[in-house]
Every structure is written in C-alpha cells, then in structure tokens.
Amino acid sequence: MSRLIAAIERHPQRAFAAFLALHVVVWTALPALLYPNLPLDLIEALTYGREWQLGYDKLPPLPWWLVEIVYRTIGIDAAYYALAQIAVVLAFIAVWLTARELVGATGALVAVLILDGLHYFHFTAAKFNHDVIQLPLWAFAGYAFHAGLRRGRMVHWLLLGVTVGLALWAKYFVVVLAAPLALFLLIDRDARRALATPGPYVALALALLIMAPHLLWLVRTDFLPFAYASARAAPSRGLLDHVVHPLMFALGQLAFLLPALIIAAAVVWPRRDGADDKDSVAAQADAFDRRIVTLLAFGPAAATVAISAISGRGAIAMWGYPLWLFLGLWIVLYARTTMTRARLGRIAAVWVSVFVLFGAAGDRPPLSRGVLPRRPARRRARAALSRRHRPAADLCRRHHVGWRECRALRGGAAAGADRRRLAPRALDRSRRPAQQGRGGGVDRQRRCRRCRPVEGGGL
C-alpha cells in the first residue's frame, strides 16, 4: 500500500487516468452483467429518440438523441452504460482541469475523489438520462467561467457559451446555473472588469444562438414540457411549504453528500500532519479564485433552495446531480492542508471503501419512473421492476403479452432490434384484458415456453 501511495504522490496524472479507466470499466460492466433489463429511463429514451424532434412533451431532446445515435451505431445494452460513464468521466476531467491550476495535480486528484463520493456518479448514473448529461456540460461551464475570468481568453468565453447553450437542450434546470454566474459578474468587484471586454457578451450571444431552435419550439407549443415539470414539483399548499419544501430538499442533498463528506474528513483531519500550512496545495490560489470556486460549489444549490422557498414548491432530491461538482475543490481549497503521504493514504483508503460500497449497491437498477401508464396493475408492475428488477418475462406472463413482444421485452442478445421496435407496442397491448382464442386480446397459447401463464397470478 505504501508503494502505491508513493506512486500516486509522484505521478498524480497517471493515478487520475487509472481512476477514470476504473470508473468506466466497473460501471459499464456491472449494469451490463447484472441488469436483466434496461432501466426505464433508457427504454423511454429509445422510444422518444427515434422521432428526432426539436422538443418533446416532457423534457429537452439532447440525451434522447444521444441514445438514439448509440443505438444506430452500436446497438448493444453495454453501450448505453458506457455512454453514461463517458458523461461522468468528462465531468471529472473538467473538475480536474479547474482544480489543477489552483491546488496542483495531487490536490486536483483529491478533489475528484471527494466528488466521487456522490452516488450520482455510480449506480444512479447507469440510467443515462437528462440528469446525467448535465454533468459534463455544467462542469465545463464552471471550468470555462473560472478560466475566462482569470485569463480573459476568448476561447474560454466561447466554451462557456457552448456549454450553457447545450445545457438547455439537456434540461431546463440550467437556469439555476446561469443565474448565479450572471449575478456574480454584476456583483463581484473583480469579476465586473470582464464586462469591459467582449468575452461575456460573446458567450451570451453564442448560448442564445444554440438555444434558439428549442426556444422557438417552446413558444410554438405553448411551453408544453413545463406542465410536466410543474407536475413533478410538489405544489405549495400554504405558507409553511415555503419553509418545509426547501428544507426537505436541503436535507436530502445533505444525506446524499455524507459519503463525500466522509472522504473529505480525511483531508482536514488530523489538522497537523508533519507539514506547515504554508506548504499546502492551495497556497497558489488567491481571494478571487476562492470566491469563484465558492460560487461554483454553492451558487446553483443556493439558487435551487431560493426558488423553492420563494415559490413554495418542492424540488426533487435527484435534481441535485450537477449541483456539487466543485464541492471537492472547495474543500481542498479551504482545508489548507499539505497532501503528505500519510494523508493521501487515508484519503485513498476511505475512497476505496466508499467505491466498494457503491459497487455492492449496484446489483439492482436505480429507482426511476418509466413510460408505463399510471394504472393500478401497471403501477404494480413498474414498482416490481424498479424495486426488485424482476425479469420482463414476469411482466409478460402476468399481463398477457404475446410471445414476440415477450421476447423483445426480455432483451435477449438476438432481439436487440425487435425489443426497441416491439417494446412500446407490447406495453400498450398489455393494457387490454386478454381474451381466449381469437379476437381483441392475445392468445395465451402463443407465448414462449419460458413465459407460461400463471393462473390467478398477480404482482
């Protein structure tokens, strides 16, 4: 172990590359090997993505387009899990690039290890969806914002415009990122100097240009997806909800942060570790850097809580995916500790323990709501698939789905194309009660041998 820690201390860049490779391999292989079916969010993506629309009734189209591209080019389940890990790895790289300039390569590695204590990057990332695709876009937006303010180069402002523009195509939640960045530019005395340069205005114009097709679609459809967002957020029923709803969201995020904070504890404790604080990894960051990192670490979360408090509406805990991308960097920056070999060893040991625990939790799919209708029998089927990840054959035999559709839903290796084409029709057909023989229902005798009917069965 001591030799490994010494190697990490000497070559943190190689250690970071090994960390990324481990993440991709583990969280691509585990779902591919252990999940009998795709998570429901991916099934939904396969249904929506093939339409290639500028917008949909629920959410923006970007992740559904990406899933469709993967389906057409590769077409195997493991590719969808790999796509999710590519998004996660890109987010880690953006955080690493931001942190390396402020706390050095070793401190940047520690910042990413703290960030990896969030389950958002592990088993819940397997269901590639709108939350997951936000991770790299928000991370690179934060990197570009810091670099643009510190260096003033046009390329960084262009990157900021591209990432914020694409973030709208990912999820409308981007407003809680854009608003704090804009306010910081107006309020901070050092940041206001950038307003005398063309960079921020170019970034704004580019972001609006990228957003324009979808914004026009929203206007033409009377902001149709906002009805879905409104239905997801708990309504305000009184003055007390202006306190309870934001408090519940904050407590939920704190619970999700506990593993990351446990890793961070090894950074700050013990305070003295045989080195002087003047040699800390954060010695090269100044006050302006610290204010920018504080904004990136807490600004979007504060904006979310503020919106919930003002409106009285509830916020879904899983909306916190991109909120804490720079928390690890903030902790390393303000810890002012030296990354000695002993401290690195403790951090690595705690991170390994958390990573293994997340891997053990990955033997079942993430809880997600899919495309099944809200009807009693179907709701029970959805709950069974989500909680216990029972094979789709169970759903077939208990809800009278024909053998071809059953084969498609089971997701056998030879049924990749059939599954995508027939799964929505199979789910729709299962709504109707079965009839014996010919007629409007499905003939029980045509089911495959693995899905014989279970008389009197129910979920």
CSV table of C-alpha atoms in Angstrom, one decimal:
chain,number,residue,atom,x,y,z
A,1,MET,CA,0.0,0.0,0.0
A,2,SER,CA,2.8,2.4,0.9
A,3,ARG,CA,4.4,1.9,-2.6
A,4,LEU,CA,1.1,2.6,-4.3
A,5,ILE,CA,0.6,5.8,-2.3
A,6,ALA,CA,4.2,6.8,-3.2
A,7,ALA,CA,3.5,6.2,-6.9
A,8,ILE,CA,0.3,8.4,-6.6
A,9,GLU,CA,2.3,11.1,-5.0
A,10,ARG,CA,5.0,11.0,-7.7
A,11,HIS,CA,2.6,10.7,-10.7
A,12,PRO,CA,-0.9,12.1,-9.8
A,13,GLN,CA,-1.8,12.4,-13.5
A,14,ARG,CA,-1.3,8.7,-14.1
A,15,ALA,CA,-3.3,8.0,-10.9
A,16,PHE,CA,-6.1,10.2,-12.3
A,17,ALA,CA,-6.1,8.3,-15.6
A,18,ALA,CA,-6.2,5.0,-13.8
A,19,PHE,CA,-9.1,6.3,-11.7
A,20,LEU,CA,-11.0,7.2,-14.9
A,21,ALA,CA,-10.4,3.9,-16.5
A,22,LEU,CA,-11.5,2.0,-13.4
A,23,HIS,CA,-14.7,4.1,-13.2
A,24,VAL,CA,-15.6,3.4,-16.9
A,25,VAL,CA,-14.9,-0.4,-16.7
A,26,VAL,CA,-16.7,-1.0,-13.4
A,27,TRP,CA,-19.8,1.0,-14.1
A,28,THR,CA,-20.1,-0.2,-17.6
A,29,ALA,CA,-19.6,-3.9,-16.7
A,30,LEU,CA,-21.7,-4.1,-13.6
A,31,PRO,CA,-25.0,-3.0,-15.1
A,32,ALA,CA,-24.3,-4.9,-18.3
A,33,LEU,CA,-23.8,-8.1,-16.4
A,34,LEU,CA,-26.3,-7.7,-13.6
A,35,TYR,CA,-29.3,-5.9,-15.0
A,36,PRO,CA,-31.7,-8.3,-16.8
A,37,ASN,CA,-33.4,-5.2,-18.4
A,38,LEU,CA,-32.5,-1.7,-19.4
A,39,PRO,CA,-33.5,0.9,-16.8
A,40,LEU,CA,-36.8,2.5,-17.6
A,41,ASP,CA,-35.3,5.9,-18.4
A,42,LEU,CA,-33.3,4.2,-21.2
A,43,ILE,CA,-36.4,2.4,-22.5
A,44,GLU,CA,-38.1,5.8,-22.6
A,45,ALA,CA,-35.0,7.3,-24.4
A,46,LEU,CA,-35.3,4.6,-27.1
A,47,THR,CA,-38.9,5.4,-27.6
A,48,TYR,CA,-38.6,9.1,-27.8
A,49,GLY,CA,-35.2,9.4,-29.5
A,50,ARG,CA,-36.2,7.8,-32.8
A,51,GLU,CA,-38.6,10.7,-33.5
A,52,TRP,CA,-35.7,13.3,-33.8
A,53,GLN,CA,-37.9,16.2,-32.7
A,54,LEU,CA,-36.8,19.6,-31.5
A,55,GLY,CA,-38.7,19.1,-28.3
A,56,TYR,CA,-41.0,16.6,-26.5
A,57,ASP,CA,-43.8,16.8,-24.1
A,58,LYS,CA,-41.6,16.0,-21.1
A,59,LEU,CA,-38.0,17.2,-21.4
A,60,PRO,CA,-35.5,18.6,-23.9
A,61,PRO,CA,-34.2,16.1,-26.5
A,62,LEU,CA,-30.4,16.0,-26.2
A,63,PRO,CA,-30.0,12.8,-24.1
A,64,TRP,CA,-32.6,11.0,-26.2
A,65,TRP,CA,-30.8,12.0,-29.4
A,66,LEU,CA,-27.6,10.6,-28.0
A,67,VAL,CA,-29.2,7.3,-27.0
A,68,GLU,CA,-30.6,7.0,-30.5
A,69,ILE,CA,-27.2,7.6,-32.0
A,70,VAL,CA,-25.7,4.9,-29.8
A,71,TYR,CA,-28.5,2.6,-30.8
A,72,ARG,CA,-28.0,3.1,-34.5
A,73,THR,CA,-24.2,2.9,-34.4
A,74,ILE,CA,-23.6,0.2,-31.8
A,75,GLY,CA,-27.0,-1.2,-30.6
A,76,ILE,CA,-26.0,-3.2,-27.5
A,77,ASP,CA,-27.0,-2.5,-24.0
A,78,ALA,CA,-23.5,-2.1,-22.6
A,79,ALA,CA,-23.0,0.9,-25.0
A,80,TYR,CA,-25.7,2.8,-23.2
A,81,TYR,CA,-24.0,2.3,-19.8
A,82,ALA,CA,-20.7,3.3,-21.4
A,83,LEU,CA,-22.3,6.5,-22.7
A,84,ALA,CA,-23.3,7.4,-19.1
A,85,GLN,CA,-19.7,6.8,-17.9
A,86,ILE,CA,-18.4,8.9,-20.7
A,87,ALA,CA,-20.5,11.8,-19.4
A,88,VAL,CA,-19.3,11.1,-15.9
A,89,VAL,CA,-15.6,11.0,-16.9
A,90,LEU,CA,-15.9,14.2,-18.9
A,91,ALA,CA,-17.2,15.9,-15.8
A,92,PHE,CA,-14.3,14.6,-13.7
A,93,ILE,CA,-11.9,15.9,-16.4
A,94,ALA,CA,-13.4,19.4,-16.3
A,95,VAL,CA,-13.2,19.5,-12.5
A,96,TRP,CA,-9.6,18.2,-12.7
A,97,LEU,CA,-8.6,20.9,-15.2
A,98,THR,CA,-10.1,23.6,-12.9
A,99,ALA,CA,-8.6,22.3,-9.8
A,100,ARG,CA,-5.1,21.6,-11.1
A,101,GLU,CA,-4.4,25.3,-11.6
A,102,LEU,CA,-5.4,26.1,-8.0
A,103,VAL,CA,-4.3,23.2,-5.9
A,104,GLY,CA,-1.9,21.3,-8.1
A,105,ALA,CA,-2.2,17.8,-9.6
A,106,THR,CA,-2.3,16.0,-6.3
A,107,GLY,CA,-4.9,18.3,-4.8
A,108,ALA,CA,-7.0,18.0,-8.0
A,109,LEU,CA,-7.0,14.2,-7.7
A,110,VAL,CA,-8.2,14.5,-4.1
A,111,ALA,CA,-10.9,17.0,-5.2
A,112,VAL,CA,-12.2,14.4,-7.7
A,113,LEU,CA,-12.0,11.6,-5.2
A,114,ILE,CA,-14.2,13.6,-2.8
A,115,LEU,CA,-16.7,14.3,-5.7
A,116,ASP,CA,-16.8,10.6,-6.4
A,117,GLY,CA,-18.3,10.1,-3.0
A,118,LEU,CA,-21.7,11.1,-4.5
A,119,HIS,CA,-23.9,8.2,-5.8
A,120,TYR,CA,-24.8,10.4,-8.7
A,121,PHE,CA,-21.6,9.2,-10.4
A,122,HIS,CA,-22.1,5.5,-9.6
A,123,PHE,CA,-25.1,3.2,-9.8
A,124,THR,CA,-27.6,6.0,-10.5
A,125,ALA,CA,-25.6,7.2,-13.5
A,126,ALA,CA,-26.3,3.8,-15.2
A,127,LYS,CA,-29.7,5.2,-16.3
A,128,PHE,CA,-28.4,7.7,-18.8
A,129,ASN,CA,-30.9,10.5,-18.8
A,130,HIS,CA,-31.2,14.3,-18.6
A,131,ASP,CA,-29.6,14.4,-15.2
A,132,VAL,CA,-26.5,12.5,-16.3
A,133,ILE,CA,-25.9,14.6,-19.4
A,134,GLN,CA,-25.9,17.7,-17.3
A,135,LEU,CA,-22.7,16.6,-15.5
A,136,PRO,CA,-20.1,17.3,-18.2
A,137,LEU,CA,-21.9,20.4,-19.5
A,138,TRP,CA,-22.1,22.1,-16.1
A,139,ALA,CA,-18.6,21.0,-15.2
A,140,PHE,CA,-17.1,22.5,-18.4
A,141,ALA,CA,-19.2,25.6,-17.9
A,142,GLY,CA,-17.6,26.1,-14.5
A,143,TYR,CA,-14.2,25.5,-15.9
A,144,ALA,CA,-14.7,28.0,-18.7
A,145,PHE,CA,-16.2,30.6,-16.3
A,146,HIS,CA,-13.2,30.5,-14.0
A,147,ALA,CA,-10.7,30.4,-16.9
A,148,GLY,CA,-12.5,33.3,-18.7
A,149,LEU,CA,-12.4,35.5,-15.6
A,150,ARG,CA,-8.8,34.7,-14.7
A,151,ARG,CA,-7.2,34.6,-18.2
A,152,GLY,CA,-9.6,36.6,-20.3
A,153,ARG,CA,-9.1,34.5,-23.4
A,154,MET,CA,-11.9,34.4,-25.9
A,155,VAL,CA,-11.7,30.6,-26.3
A,156,HIS,CA,-12.9,30.2,-22.7
A,157,TRP,CA,-15.9,32.5,-23.2
A,158,LEU,CA,-16.8,30.6,-26.3
A,159,LEU,CA,-16.7,27.3,-24.4
A,160,LEU,CA,-18.9,28.9,-21.7
A,161,GLY,CA,-21.4,29.9,-24.4
A,162,VAL,CA,-21.4,26.4,-26.0
A,163,THR,CA,-21.8,24.5,-22.7
A,164,VAL,CA,-24.6,26.8,-21.3
A,165,GLY,CA,-26.4,26.7,-24.6
A,166,LEU,CA,-26.2,22.9,-24.8
A,167,ALA,CA,-27.3,22.6,-21.2
A,168,LEU,CA,-30.7,24.0,-22.1
A,169,TRP,CA,-31.1,21.1,-24.6
A,170,ALA,CA,-30.2,18.8,-21.7
A,171,LYS,CA,-32.6,20.2,-19.0
A,172,TYR,CA,-34.3,23.4,-18.2
A,173,PHE,CA,-32.6,23.2,-14.8
A,174,VAL,CA,-29.7,25.2,-16.3
A,175,VAL,CA,-31.4,28.4,-15.1
A,176,VAL,CA,-30.0,27.7,-11.6
A,177,LEU,CA,-26.5,27.6,-13.1
A,178,ALA,CA,-26.8,30.6,-15.4
A,179,ALA,CA,-28.4,33.0,-12.8
A,180,PRO,CA,-25.6,32.8,-10.2
A,181,LEU,CA,-23.0,33.2,-12.9
A,182,ALA,CA,-24.7,36.3,-14.2
A,183,LEU,CA,-25.2,37.8,-10.7
A,184,PHE,CA,-21.5,37.1,-9.9
A,185,LEU,CA,-20.4,39.1,-12.9
A,186,LEU,CA,-22.5,42.0,-11.8
A,187,ILE,CA,-21.8,42.0,-8.1
A,188,ASP,CA,-18.1,40.9,-7.7
A,189,ARG,CA,-15.7,43.8,-8.0
A,190,ASP,CA,-13.0,41.8,-9.8
A,191,ALA,CA,-15.5,39.9,-12.0
A,192,ARG,CA,-17.0,43.2,-13.2
A,193,ARG,CA,-13.8,44.0,-15.0
A,194,ALA,CA,-14.7,41.3,-17.5
A,195,LEU,CA,-17.8,43.2,-18.5
A,196,ALA,CA,-15.5,45.8,-20.2
A,197,THR,CA,-14.3,43.0,-22.6
A,198,PRO,CA,-16.3,41.3,-25.3
A,199,GLY,CA,-16.0,37.9,-23.8
A,200,PRO,CA,-19.2,37.7,-21.7
A,201,TYR,CA,-21.3,39.2,-24.4
A,202,VAL,CA,-19.9,36.7,-27.0
A,203,ALA,CA,-20.7,33.9,-24.6
A,204,LEU,CA,-24.3,35.2,-24.1
A,205,ALA,CA,-24.9,35.6,-27.8
A,206,LEU,CA,-23.5,32.1,-28.6
A,207,ALA,CA,-25.6,30.5,-25.9
A,208,LEU,CA,-28.7,32.1,-27.1
A,209,LEU,CA,-27.9,31.1,-30.7
A,210,ILE,CA,-27.6,27.5,-29.7
A,211,MET,CA,-30.7,27.7,-27.6
A,212,ALA,CA,-32.8,29.4,-30.3
A,213,PRO,CA,-34.3,26.4,-32.1
A,214,HIS,CA,-35.6,24.9,-28.9
A,215,LEU,CA,-36.8,28.2,-27.5
A,216,LEU,CA,-38.8,28.8,-30.7
A,217,TRP,CA,-40.2,25.3,-30.4
A,218,LEU,CA,-41.2,26.1,-26.8
A,219,VAL,CA,-43.0,29.2,-27.8
A,220,ARG,CA,-44.9,27.4,-30.6
A,221,THR,CA,-46.0,24.6,-28.3
A,222,ASP,CA,-47.0,27.0,-25.5
A,223,PHE,CA,-44.2,25.7,-23.3
A,224,LEU,CA,-45.6,22.2,-23.2
A,225,PRO,CA,-42.8,20.5,-21.2
A,226,PHE,CA,-43.2,22.9,-18.4
A,227,ALA,CA,-46.5,21.2,-17.5
A,228,TYR,CA,-44.5,18.0,-16.8
A,229,ALA,CA,-42.0,19.9,-14.7
A,230,SER,CA,-44.9,21.5,-12.8
A,231,ALA,CA,-46.4,18.1,-12.1
A,232,ARG,CA,-43.1,16.7,-10.8
A,233,ALA,CA,-42.6,19.5,-8.3
A,234,ALA,CA,-44.8,19.3,-5.2
A,235,PRO,CA,-47.3,22.2,-5.2
A,236,SER,CA,-47.4,24.9,-2.4
A,237,ARG,CA,-50.4,24.4,-0.1
A,238,GLY,CA,-49.7,27.1,2.3
A,239,LEU,CA,-47.1,29.4,3.9
A,240,LEU,CA,-45.4,26.5,5.7
A,241,ASP,CA,-44.4,24.9,2.4
A,242,HIS,CA,-42.2,27.9,1.7
A,243,VAL,CA,-40.0,26.6,4.6
A,244,VAL,CA,-40.7,22.8,4.6
A,245,HIS,CA,-40.0,22.2,0.9
A,246,PRO,CA,-36.6,23.9,0.6
A,247,LEU,CA,-35.6,22.4,4.0
A,248,MET,CA,-36.5,18.9,2.8
A,249,PHE,CA,-34.5,19.4,-0.4
A,250,ALA,CA,-31.5,20.6,1.6
A,251,LEU,CA,-31.7,17.7,4.0
A,252,GLY,CA,-32.0,15.3,1.1
A,253,GLN,CA,-28.8,16.7,-0.5
A,254,LEU,CA,-27.0,16.5,2.8
A,255,ALA,CA,-27.9,12.8,3.1
A,256,PHE,CA,-26.5,12.2,-0.4
A,257,LEU,CA,-23.4,14.2,0.5
A,258,LEU,CA,-22.5,12.1,3.5
A,259,PRO,CA,-20.1,9.6,1.7
A,260,ALA,CA,-18.3,12.5,0.1
A,261,LEU,CA,-18.0,14.3,3.4
A,262,ILE,CA,-16.6,11.1,5.0
A,263,ILE,CA,-13.9,11.1,2.3
A,264,ALA,CA,-13.3,14.9,2.9
A,265,ALA,CA,-12.8,14.2,6.6
A,266,ALA,CA,-9.6,12.5,5.8
A,267,VAL,CA,-8.5,15.8,4.1
A,268,VAL,CA,-9.0,18.0,7.1
A,269,TRP,CA,-8.2,15.6,9.9
A,270,PRO,CA,-5.8,15.4,11.6
A,271,ARG,CA,-5.2,19.1,11.1
A,272,ARG,CA,-1.4,18.8,11.5
A,273,ASP,CA,0.3,16.0,9.6
A,274,GLY,CA,4.0,16.8,9.9
A,275,ALA,CA,4.0,19.8,7.5
A,276,ASP,CA,3.4,23.5,7.6
A,277,ASP,CA,0.2,25.1,6.2
A,278,LYS,CA,2.3,27.5,4.1
A,279,ASP,CA,3.2,24.4,2.0
A,280,SER,CA,-0.5,23.5,1.5
A,281,VAL,CA,-1.7,22.6,-2.0
A,282,ALA,CA,-3.9,25.7,-2.0
A,283,ALA,CA,-1.1,28.2,-1.5
A,284,GLN,CA,-1.2,29.4,-5.1
A,285,ALA,CA,-4.9,30.4,-5.1
A,286,ASP,CA,-5.8,34.0,-4.3
A,287,ALA,CA,-9.0,35.5,-2.9
A,288,PHE,CA,-10.6,35.9,-6.3
A,289,ASP,CA,-10.1,32.2,-7.1
A,290,ARG,CA,-11.7,31.3,-3.8
A,291,ARG,CA,-14.8,33.5,-4.5
A,292,ILE,CA,-15.2,31.9,-7.9
A,293,VAL,CA,-14.9,28.4,-6.5
A,294,THR,CA,-17.3,29.2,-3.7
A,295,LEU,CA,-19.8,30.4,-6.3
A,296,LEU,CA,-19.4,27.2,-8.4
A,297,ALA,CA,-19.7,25.0,-5.4
A,298,PHE,CA,-22.7,26.5,-3.7
A,299,GLY,CA,-24.3,29.0,-6.1
A,300,PRO,CA,-26.6,26.6,-8.1
A,301,ALA,CA,-27.7,24.8,-4.9
A,302,ALA,CA,-28.5,28.1,-3.2
A,303,ALA,CA,-30.5,29.2,-6.3
A,304,THR,CA,-32.5,26.0,-6.2
A,305,VAL,CA,-33.3,26.4,-2.5
A,306,ALA,CA,-34.2,30.0,-3.0
A,307,ILE,CA,-36.6,29.2,-5.9
A,308,SER,CA,-38.2,26.6,-3.7
A,309,ALA,CA,-38.5,29.0,-0.8
A,310,ILE,CA,-40.0,31.8,-2.9
A,311,SER,CA,-42.4,29.6,-4.8
A,312,GLY,CA,-43.2,27.2,-2.0
A,313,ARG,CA,-42.9,24.3,-4.5
A,314,GLY,CA,-41.0,21.2,-3.8
A,315,ALA,CA,-37.8,20.2,-5.5
A,316,ILE,CA,-36.9,16.6,-6.4
A,317,ALA,CA,-33.9,15.4,-4.5
A,318,MET,CA,-32.5,13.7,-7.6
A,319,TRP,CA,-32.3,17.2,-9.3
A,320,GLY,CA,-29.1,17.6,-7.3
A,321,TYR,CA,-27.0,15.7,-9.8
A,322,PRO,CA,-24.9,18.7,-11.1
A,323,LEU,CA,-25.1,20.9,-8.0
A,324,TRP,CA,-22.0,19.7,-6.2
A,325,LEU,CA,-19.4,19.3,-9.0
A,326,PHE,CA,-17.0,21.7,-7.4
A,327,LEU,CA,-17.6,20.9,-3.7
A,328,GLY,CA,-14.4,18.7,-3.6
A,329,LEU,CA,-12.3,21.5,-4.9
A,330,TRP,CA,-13.8,24.0,-2.5
A,331,ILE,CA,-13.0,21.6,0.4
A,332,VAL,CA,-9.4,21.1,-0.7
A,333,LEU,CA,-9.0,24.9,-1.3
A,334,TYR,CA,-10.2,25.9,2.1
A,335,ALA,CA,-8.7,23.0,4.1
A,336,ARG,CA,-5.2,24.5,3.7
A,337,THR,CA,-3.5,21.2,4.4
A,338,THR,CA,-0.5,19.6,2.9
A,339,MET,CA,-1.0,16.3,1.0
A,340,THR,CA,1.6,14.2,2.8
A,341,ARG,CA,2.0,10.6,2.0
A,342,ALA,CA,0.1,9.6,5.2
A,343,ARG,CA,-2.8,11.9,4.4
A,344,LEU,CA,-3.0,10.5,0.9
A,345,GLY,CA,-3.1,7.0,2.2
A,346,ARG,CA,-6.0,7.8,4.5
A,347,ILE,CA,-7.9,9.5,1.7
A,348,ALA,CA,-7.3,6.6,-0.7
A,349,ALA,CA,-8.4,4.1,1.9
A,350,VAL,CA,-11.7,5.9,2.6
A,351,TRP,CA,-12.4,6.4,-1.1
A,352,VAL,CA,-11.8,2.7,-1.8
A,353,SER,CA,-14.3,1.7,0.9
A,354,VAL,CA,-16.9,4.1,-0.5
A,355,PHE,CA,-16.4,2.9,-4.0
A,356,VAL,CA,-16.8,-0.8,-3.0
A,357,LEU,CA,-20.0,0.1,-1.1
A,358,PHE,CA,-21.4,1.8,-4.1
A,359,GLY,CA,-20.4,-1.2,-6.2
A,360,ALA,CA,-22.3,-3.5,-3.8
A,361,ALA,CA,-25.3,-1.3,-4.2
A,362,GLY,CA,-25.1,-1.6,-8.0
A,363,ASP,CA,-26.6,-5.1,-8.1
A,364,ARG,CA,-30.1,-3.6,-8.7
A,365,PRO,CA,-31.2,-0.8,-11.1
A,366,PRO,CA,-31.7,2.7,-9.9
A,367,LEU,CA,-35.2,3.8,-8.9
A,368,SER,CA,-36.7,5.5,-11.9
A,369,ARG,CA,-40.1,6.3,-13.3
A,370,GLY,CA,-40.6,4.9,-16.8
A,371,VAL,CA,-43.1,5.1,-19.5
A,372,LEU,CA,-45.7,2.7,-18.0
A,373,PRO,CA,-49.2,4.3,-17.6
A,374,ARG,CA,-50.5,5.2,-14.1
A,375,ARG,CA,-53.0,2.3,-13.8
A,376,PRO,CA,-53.2,0.0,-10.8
A,377,ALA,CA,-51.9,-3.2,-12.4
A,378,ARG,CA,-49.3,-1.4,-14.4
A,379,ARG,CA,-48.2,0.6,-11.4
A,380,ARG,CA,-47.6,-2.6,-9.5
A,381,ALA,CA,-45.6,-3.9,-12.5
A,382,ARG,CA,-43.5,-0.8,-12.6
A,383,ALA,CA,-42.8,-1.0,-8.8
A,384,ALA,CA,-41.8,-4.6,-9.1
A,385,LEU,CA,-39.4,-3.9,-12.0
A,386,SER,CA,-37.9,-0.9,-10.3
A,387,ARG,CA,-37.5,-2.3,-6.8
A,388,ARG,CA,-36.6,-5.8,-7.4
A,389,HIS,CA,-35.6,-5.7,-11.1
A,390,ARG,CA,-37.5,-8.8,-11.9
A,391,PRO,CA,-37.1,-10.2,-15.4
A,392,ALA,CA,-39.5,-8.8,-18.0
A,393,ALA,CA,-40.8,-12.3,-18.6
A,394,ASP,CA,-42.6,-12.0,-15.3
A,395,LEU,CA,-44.4,-8.9,-16.7
A,396,CYS,CA,-45.2,-10.7,-19.9
A,397,ARG,CA,-46.9,-13.8,-18.4
A,398,ARG,CA,-48.9,-11.8,-15.8
A,399,HIS,CA,-50.1,-9.2,-18.2
A,400,HIS,CA,-50.9,-11.3,-21.2
A,401,VAL,CA,-48.2,-10.1,-23.7
A,402,GLY,CA,-47.7,-12.2,-26.8
A,403,TRP,CA,-44.6,-14.3,-27.4
A,404,ARG,CA,-42.9,-11.9,-29.8
A,405,GLU,CA,-43.4,-8.9,-27.6
A,406,CYS,CA,-42.3,-11.0,-24.6
A,407,ARG,CA,-39.1,-12.0,-26.4
A,408,ALA,CA,-38.5,-8.3,-27.2
A,409,LEU,CA,-39.1,-7.2,-23.6
A,410,ARG,CA,-36.8,-9.9,-22.2
A,411,GLY,CA,-34.0,-8.3,-24.2
A,412,GLY,CA,-32.2,-11.3,-25.5
A,413,ALA,CA,-29.0,-10.8,-27.4
A,414,ALA,CA,-30.6,-11.7,-30.7
A,415,ALA,CA,-33.6,-9.4,-30.1
A,416,GLY,CA,-32.0,-6.0,-30.0
A,417,ALA,CA,-33.9,-4.5,-32.9
A,418,ASP,CA,-37.1,-6.3,-32.1
A,419,ARG,CA,-37.0,-5.1,-28.5
A,420,ARG,CA,-36.8,-1.5,-29.4
A,421,ARG,CA,-39.5,-1.9,-32.1
A,422,LEU,CA,-41.9,-4.0,-30.2
A,423,ALA,CA,-41.5,-3.0,-26.6
A,424,PRO,CA,-43.7,0.1,-26.8
A,425,ARG,CA,-46.4,-1.9,-28.6
A,426,ALA,CA,-46.1,-4.7,-26.1
A,427,LEU,CA,-46.6,-2.4,-23.2
A,428,ASP,CA,-49.6,-0.8,-24.9
A,429,ARG,CA,-51.1,-4.2,-25.7
A,430,SER,CA,-50.8,-5.3,-22.1
A,431,ARG,CA,-53.3,-2.7,-21.1
A,432,ARG,CA,-56.2,-4.7,-22.7
A,433,PRO,CA,-57.6,-7.7,-20.9
A,434,ALA,CA,-56.7,-11.0,-22.7
A,435,GLN,CA,-59.4,-13.0,-24.4
A,436,GLN,CA,-59.4,-16.7,-25.2
A,437,GLY,CA,-58.7,-17.6,-28.8
A,438,ARG,CA,-59.0,-15.0,-31.5
A,439,GLY,CA,-60.3,-11.5,-31.0
A,440,GLY,CA,-59.0,-8.3,-29.5
A,441,GLY,CA,-56.7,-10.0,-27.0
A,442,VAL,CA,-53.5,-12.1,-27.1
A,443,ASP,CA,-53.8,-15.8,-27.5
A,444,ARG,CA,-52.3,-17.4,-24.3
A,445,GLN,CA,-51.1,-20.5,-26.2
A,446,ARG,CA,-48.7,-18.5,-28.4
A,447,ARG,CA,-46.5,-17.4,-25.5
A,448,CYS,CA,-42.9,-18.6,-25.4
A,449,ARG,CA,-42.2,-21.6,-23.2
A,450,ARG,CA,-40.3,-19.5,-20.6
A,451,CYS,CA,-43.4,-17.4,-20.0
A,452,ARG,CA,-46.2,-19.8,-19.5
A,453,PRO,CA,-49.3,-18.2,-17.9
A,454,VAL,CA,-49.6,-18.2,-14.2
A,455,GLU,CA,-53.3,-18.7,-13.3
A,456,GLY,CA,-54.5,-16.4,-10.7
A,457,GLY,CA,-51.2,-14.7,-10.5
A,458,GLY,CA,-50.7,-11.1,-9.6
A,459,LEU,CA,-48.0,-8.7,-8.6
